[in-house]
mmCIF file of C-alpha atoms in Angstrom:
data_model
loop_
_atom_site.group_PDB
_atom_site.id
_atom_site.type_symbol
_atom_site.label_atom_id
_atom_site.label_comp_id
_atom_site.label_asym_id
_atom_site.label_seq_id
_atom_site.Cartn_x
_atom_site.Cartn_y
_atom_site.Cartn_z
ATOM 1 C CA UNK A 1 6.014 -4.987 7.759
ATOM 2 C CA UNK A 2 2.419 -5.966 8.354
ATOM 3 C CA UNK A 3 1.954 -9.158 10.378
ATOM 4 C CA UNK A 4 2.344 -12.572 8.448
ATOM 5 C CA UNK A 5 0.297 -15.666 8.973
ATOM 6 C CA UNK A 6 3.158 -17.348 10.967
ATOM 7 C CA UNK A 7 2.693 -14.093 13.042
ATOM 8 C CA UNK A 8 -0.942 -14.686 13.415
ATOM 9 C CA UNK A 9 -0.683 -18.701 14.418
ATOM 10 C CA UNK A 10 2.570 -17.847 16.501
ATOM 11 C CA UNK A 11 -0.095 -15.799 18.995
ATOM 12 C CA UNK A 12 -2.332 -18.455 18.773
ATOM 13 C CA UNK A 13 0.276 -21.045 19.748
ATOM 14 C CA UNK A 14 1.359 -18.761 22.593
ATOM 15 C CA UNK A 15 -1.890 -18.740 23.920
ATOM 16 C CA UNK A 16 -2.127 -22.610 23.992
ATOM 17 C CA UNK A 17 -4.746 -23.365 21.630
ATOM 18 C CA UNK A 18 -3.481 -26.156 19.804
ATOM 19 C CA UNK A 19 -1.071 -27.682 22.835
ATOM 20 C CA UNK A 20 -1.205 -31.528 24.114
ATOM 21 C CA UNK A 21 -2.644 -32.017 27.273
ATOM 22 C CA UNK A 22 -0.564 -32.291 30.165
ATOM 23 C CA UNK A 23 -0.551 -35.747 31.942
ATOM 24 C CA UNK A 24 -0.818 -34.954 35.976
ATOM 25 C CA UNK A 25 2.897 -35.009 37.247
ATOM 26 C CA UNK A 26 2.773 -32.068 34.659
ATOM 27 C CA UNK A 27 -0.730 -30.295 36.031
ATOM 28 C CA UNK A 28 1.233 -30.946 39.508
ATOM 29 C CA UNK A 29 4.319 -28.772 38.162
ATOM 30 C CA UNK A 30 2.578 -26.482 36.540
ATOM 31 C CA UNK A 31 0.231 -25.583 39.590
ATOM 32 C CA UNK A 32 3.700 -25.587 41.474
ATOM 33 C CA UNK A 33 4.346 -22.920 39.872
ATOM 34 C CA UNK A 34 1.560 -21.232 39.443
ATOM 35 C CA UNK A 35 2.325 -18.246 41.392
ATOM 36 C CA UNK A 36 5.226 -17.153 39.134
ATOM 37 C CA UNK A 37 3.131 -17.920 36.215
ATOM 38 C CA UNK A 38 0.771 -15.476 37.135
ATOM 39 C CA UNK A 39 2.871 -12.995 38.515
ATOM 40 C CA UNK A 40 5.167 -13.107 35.383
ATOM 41 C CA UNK A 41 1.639 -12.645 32.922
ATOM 42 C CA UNK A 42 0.750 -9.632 35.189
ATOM 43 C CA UNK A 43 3.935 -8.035 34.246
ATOM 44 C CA UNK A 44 3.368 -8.590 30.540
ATOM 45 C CA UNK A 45 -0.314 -7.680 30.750
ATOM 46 C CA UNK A 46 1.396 -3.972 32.571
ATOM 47 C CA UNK A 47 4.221 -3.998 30.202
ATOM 48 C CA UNK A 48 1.495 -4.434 27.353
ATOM 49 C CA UNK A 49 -0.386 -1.363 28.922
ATOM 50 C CA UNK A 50 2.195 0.645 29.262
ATOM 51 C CA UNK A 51 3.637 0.461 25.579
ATOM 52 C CA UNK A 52 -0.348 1.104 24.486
ATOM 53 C CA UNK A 53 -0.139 4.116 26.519
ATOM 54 C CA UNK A 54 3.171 5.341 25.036
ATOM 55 C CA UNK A 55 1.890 4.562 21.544
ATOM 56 C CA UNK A 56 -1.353 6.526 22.082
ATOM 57 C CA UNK A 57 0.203 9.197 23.411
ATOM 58 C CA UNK A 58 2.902 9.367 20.301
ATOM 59 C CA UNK A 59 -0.286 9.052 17.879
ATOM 60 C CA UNK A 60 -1.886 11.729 19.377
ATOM 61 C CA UNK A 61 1.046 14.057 19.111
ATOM 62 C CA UNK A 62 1.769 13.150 15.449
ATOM 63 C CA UNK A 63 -1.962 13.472 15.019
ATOM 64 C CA UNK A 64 -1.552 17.515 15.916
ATOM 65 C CA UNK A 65 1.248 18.392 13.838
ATOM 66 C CA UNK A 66 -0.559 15.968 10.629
ATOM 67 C CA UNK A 67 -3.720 14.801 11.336
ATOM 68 C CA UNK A 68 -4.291 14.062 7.253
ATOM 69 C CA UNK A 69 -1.314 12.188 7.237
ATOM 70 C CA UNK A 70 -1.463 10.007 10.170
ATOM 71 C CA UNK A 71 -4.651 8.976 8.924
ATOM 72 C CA UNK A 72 -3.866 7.899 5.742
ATOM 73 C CA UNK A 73 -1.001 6.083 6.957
ATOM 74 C CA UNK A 74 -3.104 4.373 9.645
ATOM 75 C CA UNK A 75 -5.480 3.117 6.751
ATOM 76 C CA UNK A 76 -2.361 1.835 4.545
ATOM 77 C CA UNK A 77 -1.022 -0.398 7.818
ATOM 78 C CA UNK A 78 -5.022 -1.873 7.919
ATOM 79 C CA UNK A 79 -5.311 -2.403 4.283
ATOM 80 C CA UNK A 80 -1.611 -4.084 3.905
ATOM 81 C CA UNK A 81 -2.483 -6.071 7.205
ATOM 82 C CA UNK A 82 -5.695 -7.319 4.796
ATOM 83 C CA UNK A 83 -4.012 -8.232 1.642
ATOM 84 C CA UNK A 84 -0.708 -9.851 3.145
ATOM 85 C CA UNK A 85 -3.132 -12.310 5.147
ATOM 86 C CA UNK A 86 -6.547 -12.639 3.455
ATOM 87 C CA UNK A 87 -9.617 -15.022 4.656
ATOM 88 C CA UNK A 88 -8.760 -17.972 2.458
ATOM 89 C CA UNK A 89 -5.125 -17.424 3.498
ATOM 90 C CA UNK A 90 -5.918 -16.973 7.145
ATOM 91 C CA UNK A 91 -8.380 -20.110 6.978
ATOM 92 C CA UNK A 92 -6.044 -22.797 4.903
ATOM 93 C CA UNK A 93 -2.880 -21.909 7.573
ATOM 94 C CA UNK A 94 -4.952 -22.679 10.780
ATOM 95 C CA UNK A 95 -6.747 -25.590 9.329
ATOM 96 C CA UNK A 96 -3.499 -27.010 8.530
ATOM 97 C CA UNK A 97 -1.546 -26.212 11.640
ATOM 98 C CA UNK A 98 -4.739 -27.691 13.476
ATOM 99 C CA UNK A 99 -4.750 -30.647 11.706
ATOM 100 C CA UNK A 100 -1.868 -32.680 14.012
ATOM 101 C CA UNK A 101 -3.095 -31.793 16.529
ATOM 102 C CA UNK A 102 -6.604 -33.008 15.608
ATOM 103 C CA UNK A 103 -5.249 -36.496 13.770
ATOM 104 C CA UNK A 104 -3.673 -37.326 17.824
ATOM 105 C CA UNK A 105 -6.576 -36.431 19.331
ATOM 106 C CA UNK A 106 -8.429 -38.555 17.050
ATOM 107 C CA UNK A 107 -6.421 -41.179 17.927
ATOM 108 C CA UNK A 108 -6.611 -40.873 21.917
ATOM 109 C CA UNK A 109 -10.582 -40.819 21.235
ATOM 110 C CA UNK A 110 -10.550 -43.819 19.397
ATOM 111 C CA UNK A 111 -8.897 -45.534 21.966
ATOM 112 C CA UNK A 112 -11.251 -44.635 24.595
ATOM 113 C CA UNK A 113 -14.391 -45.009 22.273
ATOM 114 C CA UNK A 114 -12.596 -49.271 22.569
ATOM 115 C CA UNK A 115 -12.235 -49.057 25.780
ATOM 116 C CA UNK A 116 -16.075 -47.622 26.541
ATOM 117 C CA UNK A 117 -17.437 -49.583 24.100
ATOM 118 C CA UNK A 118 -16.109 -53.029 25.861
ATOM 119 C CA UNK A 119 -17.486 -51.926 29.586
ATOM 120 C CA UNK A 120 -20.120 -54.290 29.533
ATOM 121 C CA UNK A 121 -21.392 -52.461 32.785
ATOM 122 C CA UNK A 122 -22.263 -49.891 31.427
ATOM 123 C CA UNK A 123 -25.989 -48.611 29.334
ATOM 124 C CA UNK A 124 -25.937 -48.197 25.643
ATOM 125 C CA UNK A 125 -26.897 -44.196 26.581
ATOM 126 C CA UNK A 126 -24.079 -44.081 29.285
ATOM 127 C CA UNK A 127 -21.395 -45.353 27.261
ATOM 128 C CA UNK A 128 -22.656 -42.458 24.222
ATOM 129 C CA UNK A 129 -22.433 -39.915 27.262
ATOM 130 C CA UNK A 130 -19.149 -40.709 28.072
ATOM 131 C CA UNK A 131 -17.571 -40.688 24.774
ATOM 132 C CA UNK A 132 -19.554 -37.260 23.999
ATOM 133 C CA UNK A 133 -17.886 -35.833 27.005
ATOM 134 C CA UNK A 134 -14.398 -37.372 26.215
ATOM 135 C CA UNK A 135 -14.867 -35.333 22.647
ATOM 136 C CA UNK A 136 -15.575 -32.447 23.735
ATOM 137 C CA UNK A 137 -12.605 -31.971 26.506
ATOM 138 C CA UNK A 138 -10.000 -33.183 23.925
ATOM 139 C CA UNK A 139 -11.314 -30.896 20.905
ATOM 140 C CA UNK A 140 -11.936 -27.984 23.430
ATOM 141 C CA UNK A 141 -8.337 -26.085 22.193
ATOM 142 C CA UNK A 142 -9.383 -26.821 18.932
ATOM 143 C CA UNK A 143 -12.740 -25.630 18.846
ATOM 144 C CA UNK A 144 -11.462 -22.461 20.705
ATOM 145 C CA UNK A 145 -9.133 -21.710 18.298
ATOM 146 C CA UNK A 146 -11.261 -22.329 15.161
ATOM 147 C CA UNK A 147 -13.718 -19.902 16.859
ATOM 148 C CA UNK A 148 -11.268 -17.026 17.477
ATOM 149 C CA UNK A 149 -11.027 -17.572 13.621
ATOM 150 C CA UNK A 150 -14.315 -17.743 12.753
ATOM 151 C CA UNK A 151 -15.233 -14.101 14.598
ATOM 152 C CA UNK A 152 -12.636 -12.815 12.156
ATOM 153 C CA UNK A 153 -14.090 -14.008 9.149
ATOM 154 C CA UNK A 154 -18.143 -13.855 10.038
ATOM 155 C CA UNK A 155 -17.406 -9.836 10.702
ATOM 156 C CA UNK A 156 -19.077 -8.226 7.733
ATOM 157 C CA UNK A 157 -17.543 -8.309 4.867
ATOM 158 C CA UNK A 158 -15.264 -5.222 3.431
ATOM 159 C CA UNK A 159 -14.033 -5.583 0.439
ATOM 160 C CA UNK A 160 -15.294 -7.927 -3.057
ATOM 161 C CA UNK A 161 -12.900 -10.869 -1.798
ATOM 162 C CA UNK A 162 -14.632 -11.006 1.676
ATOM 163 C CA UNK A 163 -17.549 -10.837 0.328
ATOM 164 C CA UNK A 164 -16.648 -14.041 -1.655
ATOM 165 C CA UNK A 165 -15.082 -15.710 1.248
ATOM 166 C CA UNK A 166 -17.928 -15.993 2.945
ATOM 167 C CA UNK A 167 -20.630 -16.831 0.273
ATOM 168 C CA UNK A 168 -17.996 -19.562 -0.755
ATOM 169 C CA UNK A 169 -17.151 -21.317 2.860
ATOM 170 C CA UNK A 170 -18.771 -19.302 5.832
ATOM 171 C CA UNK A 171 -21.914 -21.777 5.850
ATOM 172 C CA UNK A 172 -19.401 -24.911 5.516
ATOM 173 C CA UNK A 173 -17.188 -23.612 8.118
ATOM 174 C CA UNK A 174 -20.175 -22.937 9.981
ATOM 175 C CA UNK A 175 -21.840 -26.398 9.855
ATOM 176 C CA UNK A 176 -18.123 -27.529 10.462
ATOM 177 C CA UNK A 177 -17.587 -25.687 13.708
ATOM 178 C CA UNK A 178 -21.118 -27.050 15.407
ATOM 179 C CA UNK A 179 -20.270 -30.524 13.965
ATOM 180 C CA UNK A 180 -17.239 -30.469 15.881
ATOM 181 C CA UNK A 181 -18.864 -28.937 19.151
ATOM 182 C CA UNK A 182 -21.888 -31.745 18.991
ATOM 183 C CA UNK A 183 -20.747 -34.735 16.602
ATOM 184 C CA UNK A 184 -23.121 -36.727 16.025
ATOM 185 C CA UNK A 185 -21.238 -40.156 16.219
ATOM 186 C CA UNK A 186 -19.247 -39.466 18.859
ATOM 187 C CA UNK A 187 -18.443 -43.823 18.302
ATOM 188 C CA UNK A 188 -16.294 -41.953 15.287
ATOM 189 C CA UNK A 189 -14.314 -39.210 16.093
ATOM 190 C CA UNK A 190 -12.749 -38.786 12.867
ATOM 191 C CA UNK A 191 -16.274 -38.325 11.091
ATOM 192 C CA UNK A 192 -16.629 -34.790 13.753
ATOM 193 C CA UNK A 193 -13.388 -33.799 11.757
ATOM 194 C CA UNK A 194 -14.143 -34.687 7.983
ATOM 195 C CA UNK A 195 -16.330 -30.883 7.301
ATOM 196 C CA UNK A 196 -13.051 -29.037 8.263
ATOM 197 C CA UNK A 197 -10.876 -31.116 6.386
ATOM 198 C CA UNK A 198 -12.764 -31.064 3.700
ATOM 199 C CA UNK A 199 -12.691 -27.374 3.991
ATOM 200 C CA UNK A 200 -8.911 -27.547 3.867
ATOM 201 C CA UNK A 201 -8.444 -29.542 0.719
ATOM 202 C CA UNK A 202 -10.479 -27.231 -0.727
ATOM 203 C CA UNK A 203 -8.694 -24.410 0.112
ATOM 204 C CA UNK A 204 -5.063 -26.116 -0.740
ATOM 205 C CA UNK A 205 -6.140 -26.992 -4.098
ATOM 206 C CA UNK A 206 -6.813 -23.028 -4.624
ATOM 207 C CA UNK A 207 -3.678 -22.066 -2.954
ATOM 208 C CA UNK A 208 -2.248 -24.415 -5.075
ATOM 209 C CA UNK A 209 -3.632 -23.282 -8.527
ATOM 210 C CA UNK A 210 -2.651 -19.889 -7.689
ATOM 211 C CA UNK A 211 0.792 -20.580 -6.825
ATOM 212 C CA UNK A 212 2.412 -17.413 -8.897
ATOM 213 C CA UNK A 213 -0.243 -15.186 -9.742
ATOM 214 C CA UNK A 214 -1.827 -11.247 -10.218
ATOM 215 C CA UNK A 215 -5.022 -10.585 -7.430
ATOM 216 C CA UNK A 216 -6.478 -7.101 -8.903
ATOM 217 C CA UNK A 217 -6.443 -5.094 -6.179
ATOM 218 C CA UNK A 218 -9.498 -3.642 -6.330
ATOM 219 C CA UNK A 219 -11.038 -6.890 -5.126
ATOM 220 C CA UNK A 220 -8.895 -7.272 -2.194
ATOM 221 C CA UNK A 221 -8.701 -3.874 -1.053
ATOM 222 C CA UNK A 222 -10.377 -1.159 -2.646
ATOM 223 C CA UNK A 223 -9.254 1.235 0.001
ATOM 224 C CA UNK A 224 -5.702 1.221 -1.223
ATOM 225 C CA UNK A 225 -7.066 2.078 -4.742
ATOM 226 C CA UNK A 226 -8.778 4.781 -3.848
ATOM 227 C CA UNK A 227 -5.163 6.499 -2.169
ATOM 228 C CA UNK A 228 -4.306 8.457 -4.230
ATOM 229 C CA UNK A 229 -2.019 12.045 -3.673
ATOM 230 C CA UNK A 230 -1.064 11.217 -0.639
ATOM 231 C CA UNK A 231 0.923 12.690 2.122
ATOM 232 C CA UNK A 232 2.700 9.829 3.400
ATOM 233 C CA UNK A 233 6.583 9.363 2.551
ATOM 234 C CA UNK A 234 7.681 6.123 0.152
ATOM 235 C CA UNK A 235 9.135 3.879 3.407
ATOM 236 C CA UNK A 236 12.804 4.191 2.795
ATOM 237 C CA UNK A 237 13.167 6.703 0.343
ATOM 238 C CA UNK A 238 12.698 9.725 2.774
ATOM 239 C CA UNK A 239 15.229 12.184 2.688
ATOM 240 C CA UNK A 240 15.166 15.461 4.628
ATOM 241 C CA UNK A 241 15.472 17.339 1.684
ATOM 242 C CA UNK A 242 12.960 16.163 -0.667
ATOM 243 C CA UNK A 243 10.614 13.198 0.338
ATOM 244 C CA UNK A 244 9.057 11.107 -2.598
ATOM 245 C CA UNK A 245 5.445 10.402 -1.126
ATOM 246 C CA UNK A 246 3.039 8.038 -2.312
ATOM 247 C CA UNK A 247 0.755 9.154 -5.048
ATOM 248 C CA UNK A 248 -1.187 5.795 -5.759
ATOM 249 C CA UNK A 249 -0.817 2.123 -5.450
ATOM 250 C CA UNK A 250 -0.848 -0.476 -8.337
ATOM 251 C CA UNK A 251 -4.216 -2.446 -9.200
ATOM 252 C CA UNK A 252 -2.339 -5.750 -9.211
ATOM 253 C CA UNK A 253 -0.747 -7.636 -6.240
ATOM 254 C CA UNK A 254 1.845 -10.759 -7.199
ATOM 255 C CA UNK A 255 1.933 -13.720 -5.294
ATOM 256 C CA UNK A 256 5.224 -15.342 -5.749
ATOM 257 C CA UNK A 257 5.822 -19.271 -6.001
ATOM 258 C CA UNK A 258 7.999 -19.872 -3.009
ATOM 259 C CA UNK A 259 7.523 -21.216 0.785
ATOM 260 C CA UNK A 260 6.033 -18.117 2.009
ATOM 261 C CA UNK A 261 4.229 -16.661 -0.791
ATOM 262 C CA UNK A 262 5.150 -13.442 -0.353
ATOM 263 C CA UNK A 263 2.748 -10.449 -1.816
ATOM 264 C CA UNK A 264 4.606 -7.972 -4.115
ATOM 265 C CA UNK A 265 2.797 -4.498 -5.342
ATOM 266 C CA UNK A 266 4.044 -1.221 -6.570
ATOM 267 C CA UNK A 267 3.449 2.541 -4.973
ATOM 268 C CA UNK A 268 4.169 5.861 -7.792
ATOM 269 C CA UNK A 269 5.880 8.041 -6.330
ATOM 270 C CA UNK A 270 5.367 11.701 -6.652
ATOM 271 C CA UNK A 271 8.383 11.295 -9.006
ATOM 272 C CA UNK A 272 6.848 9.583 -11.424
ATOM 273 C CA UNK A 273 8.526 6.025 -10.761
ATOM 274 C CA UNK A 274 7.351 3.273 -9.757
ATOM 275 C CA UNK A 275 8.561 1.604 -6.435
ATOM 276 C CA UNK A 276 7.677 -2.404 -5.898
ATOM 277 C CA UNK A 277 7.476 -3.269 -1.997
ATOM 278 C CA UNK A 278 7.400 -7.166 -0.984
ATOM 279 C CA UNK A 279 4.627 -8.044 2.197
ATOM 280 C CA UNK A 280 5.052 -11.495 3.942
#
């Protein structure tokens, strides 16, 4: 099944983009144990190799025997990967997982901006450096996160929806991003946020008026239209004897009204049926 959203921001979360600072009995602990830290990433980042390696390796075998067929299946796993998660999608989930984190770091600033702004020791221009620099070390996960997104989204554009995407918010989320890097009140740390939040509302209201409804998929992936007499095996209907392989894929894609909203579509078969498959 092709990598959901909660996928997506689970990596992102693993990487410690959105996390809470750590206070310094914390920093002390962690740079305690630092050394295992390190030693136990340099086993992933090996283990990680290694299973590249292998999966290269099995690619390149398969890749002998059916080089059609490996890739056209190697184009379905990319075009699923695009529908099940697309920009808006993408966009709305880490805006929205972002957003706590964001409102308590609001907070902290807001704090300090009282605290700066009642040192009567210190210069009008001081006190605006200070709370500039405060801003930027607390939004710093944030603002690397939102970029990781944005180099996603700002790549050129693929298919009809993409193209949309970014006509329709890659300026605001532009704007939005530098905004948050350089605000210019840092005195009001919320204001730094309102552009992305904005953003967000947007995007929930459209996730919300197309709570149970058909994308064509044409716009989201022409690609997948265009597969057609394929090679590749229905996934779980592959017998030994006689394997029912894909011979196209339905122009409409379901999203269905619950938590998740799942993505159903349909492959014919080279039976003549059709077959509906459920991404999430």
């Amino acid at each position: 099944m092709p990598p959901s959203l909660p996928a997506f921001l689970g990596s992102m979360q693993g990487e410690d983009l959105g996390g809470e600072e750590e206070d310094d009995e914390e920093g002390l602990q962690s740079a305690e144990g630092g050394g295992a830290t390190e030693e136990m990433a340099t086993c992933s980042s090996q283990d990680q190799a290694m299973m590249q390696d292998c999966y290269s390796k099995i690619v390149e075998k398969l890749s002998l025997a059916n080089p059609t067929m490996v890739l056209q299946v190697q184009q379905l796993v990319g075009e699923l990967r695009r529908v099940t998660l697309l920009w808006d999608e993408l966009w709305l989930g880490v805006l929205q997982q972002q957003h706590m984190h964001v409102l308590r770091r609001i907070q902290q600033l807001e704090d300090e901006v009282k605290r700066v702004q009642n040192n009567n020791t210190l210069r009008r221009d001081e006190k605006i450096a200070i709370m500039r620099e405060k801003h930027s070390a607390l939004m710093r996960p944030v603002v690397f996160a939102l970029d990781h997104v944005c180099s996603i989204t700002a790549a050129p554009a693929e298919t009809p929806h993409e193209t949309w995407f970014q006509q329709t918010y890659g300026d605001a989320i532009k704007s939005a991003l530098e905004r948050l890097k350089n605000p210019a009140n840092p005195a009001n740390p919320a204001s730094s946020w309102l552009p992305f939040k904005q953003i967000m509302m947007s995007l929930q209201q459209r996730a919300q008026k197309r709570a149970s409804y058909l994308l064509h998929l044409d716009e989201i992936s022409p690609r997948l239209v265009s597969m057609t007499t394929t090679e590749m095996a229905l996934p779980g209907e592959a017998s030994a004897s006689d394997a029912v392989t894909i011979q196209s894929v339905g122009n409409t894609v379901t999203i269905l009204p619950t938590k998740t909203k799942p993505k159903k579509l349909f492959f014919l078969g080279s039976d003549g049926r059709n077959y509906p498959y459920l991404f999430k």
